[in-house]
Coordinates of C-alpha atoms and ligand atoms in Angstrom, one line a residue:
X961 CA -90.5 31.9 -36.4
X962 CA -89.7 28.5 -37.7
X963 CA -86.5 27.6 -39.6
X964 CA -88.7 26.6 -42.5
X965 CA -90.1 30.1 -42.7
X966 CA -86.7 31.7 -42.5
X967 CA -85.4 29.4 -45.2
X968 CA -88.2 30.3 -47.5
X969 CA -87.7 34.0 -47.2
X970 CA -83.9 33.6 -47.4
X971 CA -84.1 31.6 -50.6
X972 CA -86.3 34.1 -52.3
X973 CA -83.9 36.8 -51.1
X974 CA -80.7 35.1 -52.2
X975 CA -82.3 34.2 -55.5
X976 CA -82.6 37.9 -56.3
X977 CA -78.8 38.2 -56.1
X978 CA -78.4 39.1 -52.5
X979 CA -77.3 42.4 -51.0
X980 CA -77.4 46.0 -52.2
X981 CA -74.5 46.7 -54.5
X982 CA -75.2 50.4 -54.7
X983 CA -77.7 52.9 -53.4
X984 CA -81.2 52.0 -54.5
X985 CA -83.3 54.6 -56.3
X986 CA -85.2 57.0 -54.0
X987 CA -88.2 55.4 -52.3
X988 CA -87.1 51.9 -53.2
X989 CA -85.3 49.3 -51.3
X990 CA -83.0 46.5 -52.5
X991 CA -85.2 43.9 -51.0
X992 CA -89.0 43.9 -50.6
X993 CA -89.0 42.4 -47.1
X994 CA -88.2 45.8 -45.6
X995 CA -90.7 48.6 -45.6
X996 CA -88.1 51.3 -44.6
X997 CA -87.8 54.2 -47.0
X998 CA -85.0 56.6 -47.8
X999 CA -85.0 60.0 -46.1
X1000 CA -84.8 63.3 -47.8
X1001 CA -83.1 66.3 -46.0
X1002 CA -86.5 67.6 -44.9
X1003 CA -87.7 64.2 -43.8
X1004 CA -84.6 64.0 -41.6
X1005 CA -85.3 67.4 -40.1
X1006 CA -88.9 66.2 -39.6
X1007 CA -87.6 63.1 -37.7
X1008 CA -85.7 65.4 -35.4
X1009 CA -88.4 67.9 -34.5
X1010 CA -87.1 70.0 -31.6
X1011 CA -90.5 69.5 -29.7
X1012 CA -90.0 65.8 -29.4
X1013 CA -86.4 65.6 -28.5
X1014 CA -85.1 63.2 -25.9
X1015 CA -83.2 64.3 -22.8
X1016 CA -82.4 61.1 -21.1
X1017 CA -80.5 59.9 -18.1
X1018 CA -79.2 56.4 -17.8
X1019 CA -79.3 54.8 -14.3
X1020 CA -79.5 51.6 -12.4
X1021 CA -82.3 50.6 -10.1
X1022 CA -80.5 51.9 -7.0
X1023 CA -81.0 55.5 -8.3
X1024 CA -84.5 55.8 -6.7
X1025 CA -84.1 59.5 -6.1
X1026 CA -83.2 60.3 -9.7
X1027 CA -86.5 60.4 -11.6
X1028 CA -87.7 63.4 -9.6
X1029 CA -84.3 65.1 -9.7
X1030 CA -83.9 64.5 -13.4
X1031 CA -87.4 65.9 -14.1
X1032 CA -86.7 69.0 -12.0
X1033 CA -83.7 69.7 -14.1
X1034 CA -85.4 69.5 -17.4
X1035 CA -84.9 65.9 -18.4
X1036 CA -87.7 63.9 -20.0
X1037 CA -86.7 60.2 -20.1
X1038 CA -85.2 57.8 -17.6
X1039 CA -83.3 54.8 -19.1
X1040 CA -83.3 52.3 -16.3
X1041 CA -81.1 49.2 -16.5
X1042 CA -82.7 46.0 -15.2
X1043 CA -80.3 43.1 -14.8
X1044 CA -82.9 40.5 -13.9
X1045 CA -85.6 40.1 -16.5
X1046 CA -86.9 36.5 -17.0
X1047 CA -89.4 35.2 -19.5
X1048 CA -92.1 34.9 -18.3
X1049 CA -91.5 37.8 -15.9
X1050 CA -91.2 36.7 -12.3
X1051 CA -93.8 38.4 -10.1
X1052 CA -91.1 40.5 -8.3
X1053 CA -89.6 41.6 -11.6
X1054 CA -93.0 42.7 -12.8
X1055 CA -93.6 44.5 -9.5
X1056 CA -90.3 46.3 -9.9
X1057 CA -91.2 47.5 -13.5
X1058 CA -94.6 48.7 -12.3
X1059 CA -93.0 50.5 -9.3
X1060 CA -90.5 52.3 -11.6
X1061 CA -93.2 53.2 -14.1
X1062 CA -95.3 54.8 -11.3
X1063 CA -92.3 56.5 -9.8
X1064 CA -91.3 58.1 -13.1
X1065 CA -94.9 59.0 -13.9
X1066 CA -95.3 60.8 -10.6
X1067 CA -92.0 62.6 -11.2
X1068 CA -93.2 63.7 -14.6
X1069 CA -90.6 61.8 -16.7
X1070 CA -90.9 59.1 -19.2
X1071 CA -89.6 55.6 -18.5
X1072 CA -87.9 53.0 -20.7
X1073 CA -86.4 49.9 -19.1
X1074 CA -83.0 48.7 -20.5
X1075 CA -82.6 44.9 -21.0
X1076 CA -79.4 43.0 -21.7
X1077 CA -79.4 40.7 -24.7
X1078 CA -77.0 38.4 -22.9
X1079 CA -76.1 39.8 -19.5
X1080 CA -74.7 38.0 -16.4
X1081 CA -78.1 36.3 -15.6
X1082 CA -79.6 35.3 -19.0
X1083 CA -77.5 32.1 -19.0
X1084 CA -79.2 31.0 -15.8
X1085 CA -82.5 30.4 -17.6
X1086 CA -81.7 30.4 -21.3
X1087 CA -79.8 27.4 -22.5
X1088 CA -78.7 28.0 -26.1
X1089 CA -79.2 25.0 -28.4
X1090 CA -76.3 26.3 -30.5
X1091 CA -73.2 28.2 -29.3
X1092 CA -70.8 30.4 -31.2
X1093 CA -68.1 28.8 -33.4
X1094 CA -65.6 31.3 -34.9
X1095 CA -61.9 31.5 -35.7
X1096 CA -61.4 27.8 -34.9
X1097 CA -62.8 28.1 -31.4
X1098 CA -66.0 26.9 -29.7
X1099 CA -67.3 29.6 -27.4
X1100 CA -69.5 27.6 -25.1
X1101 CA -70.7 30.5 -23.0
X1102 CA -71.7 32.6 -26.0
X1103 CA -74.9 31.8 -27.8
X1104 CA -74.9 31.4 -31.6
X1105 CA -76.1 34.7 -32.9
X1106 CA -78.7 33.0 -35.1
X1107 CA -79.9 30.6 -32.4
X1108 CA -83.6 31.1 -32.8
X1109 CA -84.7 29.9 -29.3
X1110 CA -82.2 32.2 -27.7
X1111 CA -83.4 35.1 -29.8
X1112 CA -87.0 34.3 -29.0
X1113 CA -86.4 34.3 -25.2
X1114 CA -83.7 36.9 -24.9
X1115 CA -85.3 39.5 -27.3
X1116 CA -88.7 38.7 -28.9
X1117 CA -90.7 37.5 -26.0
X1118 CA -89.3 39.9 -23.5
X1119 CA -90.0 42.9 -25.7
X1120 CA -93.6 41.8 -26.2
X1121 CA -94.0 41.0 -22.5
X1122 CA -92.8 44.5 -21.4
X1123 CA -95.0 46.0 -24.2
X1124 CA -98.0 44.2 -22.7
X1125 CA -97.2 45.7 -19.3
X1126 CA -97.4 49.2 -21.0
X1127 CA -101.2 48.7 -21.3
X1128 CA -101.5 49.1 -17.6
X1129 CA -98.4 51.2 -16.7
X1130 CA -96.5 54.2 -18.0
X1131 CA -93.8 52.4 -20.0
X1132 CA -92.7 54.3 -23.0
X1133 CA -90.8 51.5 -24.6
X1134 CA -87.8 49.2 -24.1
X1135 CA -84.1 49.4 -24.9
X1136 CA -82.0 46.4 -25.8
X1137 CA -78.4 46.4 -24.8
X1138 CA -76.6 43.8 -27.0
X1139 CA -73.2 44.1 -25.2
X1140 CA -72.9 40.5 -23.9
X1141 CA -71.6 40.9 -20.3
X1142 CA -72.2 37.3 -19.6
X1143 CA -70.4 35.7 -22.6
X1144 CA -66.8 34.9 -23.5
X1145 CA -66.9 37.6 -26.1
X1146 CA -68.8 40.9 -25.4
X1147 CA -69.7 41.3 -29.1
X1148 CA -70.5 38.8 -31.9
X1149 CA -67.8 38.4 -34.5
X1150 CA -68.3 38.7 -38.3
X1151 CA -70.3 35.5 -38.5
X1152 CA -70.8 32.1 -36.7
X1153 CA -69.7 28.9 -38.3
X1154 CA -71.5 26.5 -36.0
X1155 CA -73.5 23.5 -37.4
X1156 CA -76.8 25.4 -37.2
X1157 CA -75.6 28.5 -39.1
X1158 CA -73.5 26.7 -41.6
X1159 CA -76.2 24.1 -42.4
X1160 CA -78.8 26.7 -42.8
X1161 CA -76.6 28.6 -45.3
X1162 CA -75.6 25.4 -47.1
X1163 CA -79.2 24.2 -47.6
X1164 CA -80.0 27.5 -49.3
X1165 CA -77.0 27.4 -51.5
X1166 CA -77.4 23.7 -52.3
X1167 CA -73.9 23.0 -51.2
X1168 CA -72.3 19.5 -51.0
X1169 CA -71.9 19.0 -47.2
X1170 CA -71.3 18.4 -44.3
X1171 CA -67.9 20.0 -43.8
X1172 CA -66.0 19.8 -40.5
X1173 CA -66.2 23.1 -38.6
X1174 CA -62.5 23.9 -38.9
X1175 CA -62.7 23.6 -42.7
X1176 CA -65.7 25.9 -43.2
X1177 CA -64.1 29.3 -43.2
X1178 CA -61.3 28.3 -45.7
X1179 CA -64.0 26.7 -47.9
X1180 CA -66.1 29.9 -47.9
X1181 CA -63.1 32.0 -48.8
X1182 CA -61.8 29.6 -51.4
X1183 CA -65.2 29.3 -53.2
X1184 CA -65.8 33.1 -52.8
X1185 CA -68.9 32.6 -50.8
X1186 CA -67.7 34.4 -47.7
X1187 CA -69.5 37.6 -48.7
X1188 CA -72.8 35.7 -49.2
X1189 CA -72.3 34.2 -45.8
X1190 CA -72.1 37.7 -44.3
X1191 CA -75.2 38.7 -46.2
X1192 CA -77.0 35.6 -45.0
X1193 CA -76.0 36.4 -41.4
X1194 CA -77.3 39.9 -41.7
X1195 CA -80.6 38.9 -43.4
X1196 CA -81.4 36.1 -41.0
X1197 CA -81.2 38.4 -37.9
X1198 CA -82.9 41.2 -39.8
X1199 CA -85.9 38.9 -40.5
X1200 CA -86.1 37.8 -36.9
X1201 CA -86.1 41.3 -35.6
X1202 CA -88.5 42.6 -38.3
X1203 CA -90.9 39.9 -37.2
X1204 CA -90.6 41.2 -33.6
X1205 CA -91.4 44.6 -34.8
X1206 CA -94.4 43.4 -36.8
X1207 CA -95.9 41.5 -33.8
X1208 CA -95.2 44.5 -31.6
X1209 CA -97.4 46.6 -33.8
X1210 CA -100.4 44.5 -33.0
X1211 CA -99.6 44.2 -29.2
X1212 CA -98.8 47.9 -28.5
X1213 CA -98.5 50.1 -31.6
X1214 CA -97.1 53.1 -29.8
X1215 CA -94.5 51.2 -27.8
X1216 CA -91.0 52.3 -28.7
X1217 CA -87.9 50.3 -29.2
X1218 CA -84.4 51.5 -28.7
X1219 CA -80.9 49.8 -29.0
X1220 CA -77.4 50.4 -27.9
X1221 CA -74.3 49.3 -29.9
X1222 CA -75.8 49.8 -33.3
X1223 CA -72.5 50.8 -34.8
X1224 CA -70.5 47.7 -34.8
X1225 CA -69.7 47.3 -38.5
X1226 CA -70.6 43.6 -38.6
X1227 CA -73.5 41.8 -40.2
X1228 CA -75.3 40.8 -37.0
X1229 CA -75.5 44.4 -35.7
X1230 CA -76.5 45.8 -39.1
X1231 CA -79.2 43.2 -39.3
X1232 CA -80.6 44.1 -35.9
X1233 CA -80.5 47.8 -36.8
X1234 CA -82.4 47.2 -40.1
X1235 CA -84.9 44.7 -38.8
X1236 CA -85.9 46.9 -35.8
X1237 CA -86.1 50.0 -38.0
X1238 CA -89.0 48.6 -39.9
X1239 CA -91.9 49.8 -37.7
X1240 CA -94.2 52.7 -38.2
X1241 CA -92.4 54.5 -35.4
X1242 CA -88.6 54.9 -36.0
X1243 CA -86.1 52.9 -34.0
X1244 CA -84.4 54.9 -31.3
X1245 CA -80.6 54.4 -31.5
X1246 CA -78.8 55.4 -28.3
X1247 CA -75.2 55.7 -29.5
X1248 CA -72.1 55.2 -27.2
X1249 CA -69.8 56.1 -30.0
X1250 CA -69.8 59.7 -28.8
X1251 CA -69.2 58.8 -25.1
X1252 CA -65.9 60.6 -24.7
X1253 CA -65.5 62.5 -28.0
X1254 CA -68.8 64.4 -27.6
X1255 CA -70.1 66.5 -30.4
X1256 CA -68.4 65.8 -33.8
X1257 CA -69.2 65.4 -37.5
X1258 CA -70.0 61.8 -36.7
X1259 CA -73.5 62.8 -35.6
X1260 CA -74.3 64.2 -39.1
X1261 CA -72.5 61.4 -41.1
X1262 CA -74.2 58.6 -39.2
X1263 CA -77.7 60.0 -40.0
X1264 CA -76.7 60.4 -43.6
X1265 CA -75.5 56.9 -43.7
X1266 CA -78.9 55.6 -42.4
X1267 CA -80.6 57.8 -45.0
X1268 CA -78.7 56.1 -47.7
X1269 CA -79.3 52.6 -46.3
X1270 CA -83.0 53.4 -45.8
X1271 CA -82.8 52.8 -42.1
X1272 CA -85.7 54.4 -40.3
X1273 CA -84.0 55.3 -37.1
X1274 CA -83.6 58.3 -34.8
X1275 CA -80.2 59.1 -33.2
X1276 CA -79.9 59.9 -29.6
X1277 CA -76.3 61.0 -28.7
X1278 CA -74.6 59.5 -25.6
X1279 CA -72.3 61.5 -23.4
X1280 CA -70.3 59.9 -20.6
X1281 CA -70.3 62.8 -18.1
X1282 CA -67.2 61.7 -16.2
X1283 CA -65.1 62.1 -19.4
X1284 CA -65.8 65.9 -19.6
X1285 CA -65.0 68.8 -17.3
X1286 CA -68.5 69.9 -16.1
X1287 CA -68.0 73.4 -17.5
X1288 CA -67.9 71.8 -21.0
X1289 CA -71.0 69.7 -20.6
X1290 CA -73.8 72.1 -21.3
X1291 CA -72.6 72.9 -24.8
X1292 CA -72.1 69.2 -25.5
X1293 CA -75.6 68.3 -24.4
X1294 CA -77.1 71.2 -26.3
X1295 CA -75.4 70.7 -29.7
X1296 CA -75.6 66.9 -29.7
X1297 CA -79.4 67.2 -29.2
X1298 CA -79.7 70.1 -31.6
X1299 CA -78.3 68.0 -34.5
X1300 CA -80.0 64.7 -33.7
X1301 CA -83.1 63.4 -31.8
X1302 CA -81.7 64.2 -28.4
X1303 CA -79.0 63.3 -25.9
X1304 CA -78.6 60.8 -23.1
X1305 CA -76.2 60.8 -20.2
X1306 CA -74.1 57.9 -19.0
X1307 CA -74.5 57.6 -16.1
X1308 CA -76.7 59.8 -14.0
X1309 CA -76.4 57.1 -11.3
X1310 CA -73.2 58.9 -10.2
X1311 CA -75.5 61.9 -9.3
X1312 CA -77.7 59.9 -7.1
X1313 CA -77.7 60.6 -3.4
X1314 CA -77.8 56.8 -2.8
X1315 CA -74.5 56.2 -4.5
X1316 CA -71.1 56.9 -3.0
X1317 CA -69.5 57.1 -6.4
X1318 CA -66.7 59.6 -6.7
X1319 CA -67.0 62.1 -9.7
X1320 CA -64.0 64.2 -10.6
X1321 CA -65.9 67.3 -9.6
X1322 CA -68.8 68.4 -7.3
X1323 CA -72.2 66.8 -8.2
X1324 CA -73.8 70.3 -8.3
X1325 CA -71.7 71.3 -11.2
X1326 CA -73.0 68.4 -13.3
X1327 CA -76.6 69.3 -12.4
X1328 CA -76.0 72.9 -13.4
X1329 CA -74.7 71.8 -16.8
X1330 CA -77.9 69.7 -17.3
X1331 CA -80.1 72.6 -16.4
X1332 CA -78.3 75.0 -18.6
X1333 CA -78.4 72.7 -21.6
X1334 CA -82.1 72.0 -21.1
X1335 CA -83.0 75.7 -20.7
X1336 CA -81.3 76.4 -24.0
X1337 CA -83.1 73.4 -25.6
X1338 CA -86.4 74.9 -24.3
X1339 CA -85.7 78.1 -26.2
X1340 CA -84.9 76.1 -29.3
X1341 CA -88.2 74.3 -29.0
X1342 CA -90.0 77.7 -28.9
X1343 CA -88.0 79.5 -31.5
X1344 CA -86.5 77.2 -34.2
X1345 CA -84.1 79.9 -35.3
X1346 CA -82.8 80.4 -31.8
X1347 CA -79.1 81.1 -31.6
X1348 CA -77.6 79.9 -28.4
X1349 CA -74.5 81.6 -26.9
X1350 CA -73.1 78.2 -26.0
X1351 CA -70.1 77.1 -28.1
X1352 CA -68.4 73.8 -28.4
X1353 CA -64.9 74.3 -26.9
X1354 CA -62.0 72.0 -26.8
X1355 CA -61.1 70.4 -23.4
X1356 CA -58.8 68.1 -21.6
X1357 CA -60.5 65.1 -20.1
X1358 CA -60.6 65.3 -16.3
X1359 CA -58.4 63.1 -14.2
X1360 CA -59.8 59.6 -13.4
X1361 CA -60.7 59.0 -9.8
X1362 CA -60.7 55.5 -8.4
X1363 CA -63.9 54.5 -6.6
X1364 CA -62.8 53.8 -3.0
X1365 CA -66.3 53.7 -1.5
X1366 CA -66.3 49.9 -1.7
X1367 CA -63.0 49.5 0.3
X1368 CA -63.7 47.5 3.4
X1369 CA -60.6 45.8 4.8
X1370 CA -61.3 43.6 7.7
X1371 CA -58.5 42.1 9.9
X1372 CA -55.5 41.2 7.8
X1373 CA -51.9 40.1 8.4
X1374 CA -48.9 39.2 6.3
X1375 CA -48.6 35.5 5.6
X1376 CA -44.8 35.6 6.2
X1377 CA -43.8 35.0 9.8
X1378 CA -40.7 37.3 9.8
X1379 CA -41.4 40.8 10.8
X1380 CA -41.0 43.2 7.9
X1381 CA -39.0 46.3 8.1
X1382 CA -40.6 49.0 6.0
X1383 CA -38.3 50.7 3.6
X1384 CA -38.4 52.2 0.1
X1385 CA -37.7 49.6 -2.6
X1386 CA -37.8 49.5 -6.3
X1387 CA -40.0 46.7 -7.7
X1388 CA -40.6 44.9 -11.0
X1389 CA -41.9 46.0 -14.3
X1390 CA -45.5 45.0 -13.7
X1391 CA -48.0 47.6 -14.7
X1392 CA -51.7 48.0 -14.0
X1393 CA -54.5 49.2 -16.1
X1394 CA -58.0 50.3 -15.0
X1395 CA -59.0 50.3 -11.3
X1396 CA -56.3 48.9 -9.0
X1397 CA -56.3 48.7 -5.2
X1398 CA -53.2 47.9 -3.2
X1399 CA -53.4 47.0 0.5
X1400 CA -50.7 47.2 3.1
X1401 CA -50.2 47.4 6.9
X1402 CA -48.5 50.3 8.6
X1403 CA -47.8 51.0 12.2
X1404 CA -48.9 54.2 13.9
X1405 CA -46.6 57.2 13.2
X1406 CA -44.7 55.4 10.4
X1407 CA -44.4 57.4 7.2
X1408 CA -46.4 56.0 4.3
X1409 CA -44.8 56.8 0.9
X1410 CA -45.9 55.5 -2.4
X1411 CA -44.8 56.8 -5.8
X1412 CA -46.9 55.8 -8.9
X1413 CA -46.0 56.5 -12.5
X1414 CA -48.2 56.4 -15.6
X1415 CA -47.3 56.0 -19.2
X1416 CA -49.6 56.3 -22.2
X1417 CA -50.8 53.0 -23.5
X1418 CA -53.5 52.0 -26.0
X1419 CA -56.3 54.0 -27.5
X1420 CA -57.6 56.3 -24.8
X1421 CA -57.5 59.9 -23.9
X1422 CA -57.0 59.8 -20.2
X1423 CA -54.2 62.3 -19.5
X1424 CA -54.0 62.2 -15.7
X1425 CA -55.3 60.2 -12.8
X1426 CA -55.7 60.8 -9.1
X1427 CA -54.0 58.3 -6.7
X1428 CA -55.8 58.0 -3.4
X1429 CA -54.7 56.8 0.0
X1430 CA -57.6 55.3 1.9
X1431 CA -58.1 54.0 5.4
X1432 CA -59.4 50.5 6.0
X1433 CA -63.0 51.6 5.5
X1434 CA -62.8 53.6 2.2
X1435 CA -62.2 57.1 3.6
X1436 CA -59.8 59.2 1.7
X1437 CA -56.7 60.3 3.7
X1438 CA -54.5 61.8 1.0
X1439 CA -54.3 62.1 -2.8
X1440 CA -51.9 63.0 -5.5
X1441 CA -52.1 63.6 -9.3
X1442 CA -50.2 61.4 -11.7
X1443 CA -49.6 62.5 -15.4
X1444 CA -47.3 61.1 -18.1
X1445 CA -44.7 63.7 -17.1
X1446 CA -45.0 63.6 -13.3
X1447 CA -45.3 60.7 -10.7
X1448 CA -47.9 60.8 -8.0
X1449 CA -46.4 60.8 -4.5
X1450 CA -48.5 59.9 -1.5
X1451 CA -46.9 60.9 1.7
X1452 CA -48.7 60.5 4.9
X1453 CA -48.0 59.7 8.6
X1454 CA -50.0 56.6 9.7
X1455 CA -52.6 57.7 12.2
X1456 CA -53.2 54.2 13.5
X1457 CA -51.7 50.8 13.3
X1458 CA -53.5 48.7 10.7
X1459 CA -54.5 48.3 7.1
X1460 CA -54.4 51.1 4.4
X1461 CA -55.1 51.1 0.7
X1462 CA -53.6 52.9 -2.3
X1463 CA -56.0 53.1 -5.2
X1464 CA -55.8 54.5 -8.7
X1465 CA -57.4 54.1 -12.1
X1466 CA -55.2 55.0 -15.1
X1467 CA -58.0 54.1 -17.5
X1468 CA -56.4 52.3 -20.5
X1469 CA -52.9 53.7 -19.6
X1470 CA -50.3 51.7 -17.7
X1471 CA -49.6 52.7 -14.1
X1472 CA -46.7 51.3 -12.1
X1473 CA -45.6 51.4 -8.5
X1474 CA -42.2 53.2 -8.7
X1475 CA -41.4 52.9 -5.0
X1476 CA -43.2 52.1 -1.8
X1477 CA -42.7 52.3 1.9
X1478 CA -44.7 49.2 2.9
X1479 CA -45.0 45.8 1.2
X1480 CA -48.4 45.5 -0.4
X1481 CA -50.8 43.1 -1.9
X1482 CA -53.2 43.6 -4.8
X1483 CA -57.0 43.3 -4.3
X1484 CA -58.2 40.5 -6.6
X1485 CA -61.7 39.9 -5.6
X1486 CA -62.5 42.7 -8.0
X1487 CA -61.2 42.7 -11.6
X1488 CA -57.6 43.7 -11.8
X1489 CA -55.8 44.4 -15.1
X1490 CA -52.2 43.3 -15.3
X1491 CA -49.9 44.4 -18.1
X1492 CA -47.2 41.9 -19.0
X1493 CA -47.1 39.9 -15.8
X1494 CA -43.7 38.2 -16.2
X1495 CA -42.9 37.3 -12.6
X1496 CA -44.5 34.9 -10.2
X1497 CA -47.6 36.0 -8.4
X1498 CA -48.8 34.7 -5.1
X1499 CA -52.2 33.9 -3.7
X1500 CA -53.4 32.6 -0.4
X1501 CA -55.3 29.4 0.0
X1502 CA -57.1 29.5 3.4
X1503 CA -57.2 26.5 5.6
X1504 CA -60.0 24.1 4.7
X1505 CA -60.6 25.5 1.2
X1506 CA -61.3 22.6 -1.2
X1507 CA -62.0 24.4 -4.4
X1508 CA -61.0 27.8 -5.8
X1509 CA -63.0 29.6 -8.5
X1510 CA -61.5 32.5 -10.5
X1511 CA -61.5 33.8 -14.0
X1512 CA -58.7 34.9 -16.3
X1513 CA -59.1 36.9 -19.5
X1514 CA -56.8 38.0 -22.3
X1515 CA -57.6 40.0 -25.5
X1516 CA -57.8 37.1 -27.9
X1517 CA -55.4 34.4 -29.3
X1518 CA -52.6 36.9 -30.2
X1519 CA -52.2 37.7 -26.5
X1520 CA -53.0 34.2 -25.2
X1521 CA -51.2 32.8 -22.2
X1522 CA -50.6 29.6 -20.3
X1523 CA -51.4 30.0 -16.7
X1524 CA -49.8 27.6 -14.2
X1525 CA -50.8 27.3 -10.6
X1526 CA -48.2 25.7 -8.3
X1527 CA -48.2 24.6 -4.7
X1528 CA -45.5 25.9 -2.3
X1529 CA -43.4 22.8 -2.9
X1530 CA -43.5 23.3 -6.7
X1531 CA -46.2 20.6 -7.6
X1532 CA -48.5 21.8 -10.4
X1533 CA -52.1 22.2 -9.3
X1534 CA -53.4 23.2 -12.7
X1535 CA -52.3 24.5 -16.1
X1536 CA -54.6 26.4 -18.5
X1537 CA -54.5 27.8 -22.0
X1538 CA -56.2 31.2 -21.8
X1539 CA -57.4 32.4 -25.2
X1540 CA -60.2 34.7 -24.1
X1541 CA -62.2 34.7 -20.9
X1542 CA -61.7 31.5 -19.0
X1543 CA -63.5 30.4 -15.8
X1544 CA -61.2 28.2 -13.7
X1545 CA -62.2 25.8 -11.0
X1546 CA -59.1 24.6 -9.1
X1547 CA -59.3 21.5 -7.0
X1548 CA -57.4 22.0 -3.7
X1549 CA -56.3 19.7 -0.9
X1550 CA -57.9 20.4 2.4
X1551 CA -55.3 21.2 5.0
X1552 CA -55.1 22.7 8.4
X1553 CA -52.6 25.5 7.8
X1554 CA -53.5 27.1 4.6
X1555 CA -50.8 27.7 2.0
X1556 CA -49.3 29.9 -0.6
X1557 CA -50.1 29.3 -4.3
X1558 CA -47.9 30.5 -7.0
X1559 CA -49.3 31.7 -10.3
X1560 CA -47.1 32.0 -13.4
X1561 CA -48.0 33.3 -16.8
X1562 CA -46.1 32.6 -20.0
X1563 CA -47.1 33.6 -23.6
X1564 CA -48.4 30.7 -25.8
X1565 CA -46.3 30.0 -28.9
X1566 CA -46.5 33.0 -31.3
X1567 CA -48.4 35.1 -28.8
X1568 CA -47.2 38.2 -26.8
X1569 CA -47.7 38.7 -23.1
X1570 CA -49.8 41.8 -22.7
X1571 CA -53.1 42.3 -20.9
X1572 CA -54.2 39.6 -18.4
X1573 CA -57.3 40.4 -16.4
X1574 CA -58.1 38.4 -13.3
X1575 CA -60.7 38.1 -10.6
X1576 CA -61.0 35.6 -7.7
X1577 CA -64.6 34.6 -7.0
X1578 CA -64.2 32.1 -4.1
X1579 CA -61.9 29.6 -2.4
X1580 CA -58.8 31.8 -2.4
X1581 CA -57.9 34.9 -0.3
X1582 CA -58.8 38.3 -1.8
X1583 CA -55.2 39.4 -2.1
X1584 CA -52.4 38.7 -4.6
X1585 CA -48.8 39.7 -4.2
X1586 CA -45.5 40.0 -6.1
X1587 CA -43.5 38.3 -3.4
X1588 CA -44.3 35.8 -0.6
X1589 CA -43.3 38.3 2.0
X1590 CA -45.9 40.9 1.0
X1591 CA -48.9 38.5 0.7
X1592 CA -51.7 39.5 3.0
X1593 CA -54.4 37.2 4.3
X1594 CA -57.7 37.8 6.1
X1595 CA -57.8 36.6 9.6
X1596 CA -60.8 35.5 11.5
X1597 CA -60.3 37.2 14.9
X1598 CA -61.6 40.7 15.3
X1599 CA -58.5 42.8 16.3
X1600 CA -58.7 45.5 19.0
X1601 CA -57.2 47.8 16.4
X1602 CA -58.7 47.3 12.9
X1603 CA -56.6 45.4 10.4
X1604 CA -53.5 44.5 12.4
X1605 CA -51.8 41.8 14.4
X1606 CA -48.3 41.7 15.7
Ligands
ZN1430 ZN1 -81.4 35.3 -13.3
ZN1431 ZN1 -74.1 29.7 -35.2

């Protein structure tokens, strides 16, 4: 769609006053661009016919054994995430779609691929003409939400391309995942004030312009146009998505569209929801809002809200299976589906035989819950008045379990030359959030002893976590439970001389090492979440490394930090203001020995030091430590005993 076209429709829309002030009369809409109507109670019941209900499993493309297994256990839809989807489709991408369509068809289950709006690979082939400007900041890795070329490539053309594939293959529809894994922000803010957006709005409103970007928000607030700006944002994306829906009707009328993240209460997401809900076939909304809460009055109230808005959508309720004890899952699946258009499970990939992922309980218990729920739903299909004996019961979320299957420690040694005497010590106040892996070296027959505490932090309902002691190849040696009241204590006699790991995942809570028997380093080639890192941290620059790549992330300007990288002698290598996610390329001097690099965080003026997330991509060792003595580095030689040198 051309800008001119949008402008024309926008002008006619804004001329009518813009926006619905109150509920429109039954059967009518506040603007005539939308063909959605308002539901009555019976229409809503008709939308959610028991015979059509969705029982979906979400999975990635490594879960090749799942379509068959899901079908055998009464599921009827596979939601498969594809991270690489170019426009036009590369031949191997097309092949993969067709293979999955065939696999699902043979298994007797429907298939809907899931595509990212802006995942980690879209920026490799889509170069947004306009990027996001909001809150006084340019987000150069985040497209402008109203950038038409980005929309065309990321959404419109890819939907139509997959829809065309459905002529020759069993593809039920496509799901768009708007969470932007590849951007500086994972969701769009209220609006974008880039030149493109602001000029488009200004032309419509016949404003005197141009205005410098940093003055725009104040201007809109002062002149009381900020609400019109929100409406403009919503309407623009609504028109783009409605056009996609319209063209889809001529390409593949029965092809379904689904979305994730419908419920962000911002103009962009409301616009997407309304625009995509204009087809003859209702939009499928796969909510994540229910991931860890499960069945609640939200299911009813969301559908009522859509009814009032005239949004023609069907709700499919998402359940994150790890967040529930398996014995409570059947009732959750059943009642969520009963009062909506179905349920979907995040993520059935954990149930795949191909994945080494640790679930809090035995996989069979999860399959059993799925079977039980689907048997009950079968009965509901047959007898609409069926009364199940299942009941929603309260539950405590299960303990989080760290994934240790990817631990693979090759030969390491401490950077320090002095031999370390193990002994229990108390360390600093640094806490960790989410998955954390600590690595250390112990000699055969030494006693390993780590104590980990956990305190409640932030909005999350994780009550307990399992701390795991692993050997160098990711096999569990011991484990211990940590709660808010009780520390975990790992106690184990080292069976060999070499490297070990202590791993835990407190979710959003704060975990701390209370005491330890062996000096440890933190694994930083996977994301680590530090809470209030006040003291110096140490990284290893291997000999010959000329350039380090890493990223740092904070939760917005209020928690922004200055990150300083120093050489051993104290010379500053680089200093960075971190206001959100920041990719850093650090130029290093080539030297023979390798050296220790110190990393210091301090809050920016007016900000508080809280969450700092970090990941090393290349050019530095994969360990970070709290003291120079405990810093580990990889060594090249293969040791006779894994992971150790004297
Ligand atoms: Zn790519
Ligand atoms: Zn913009």
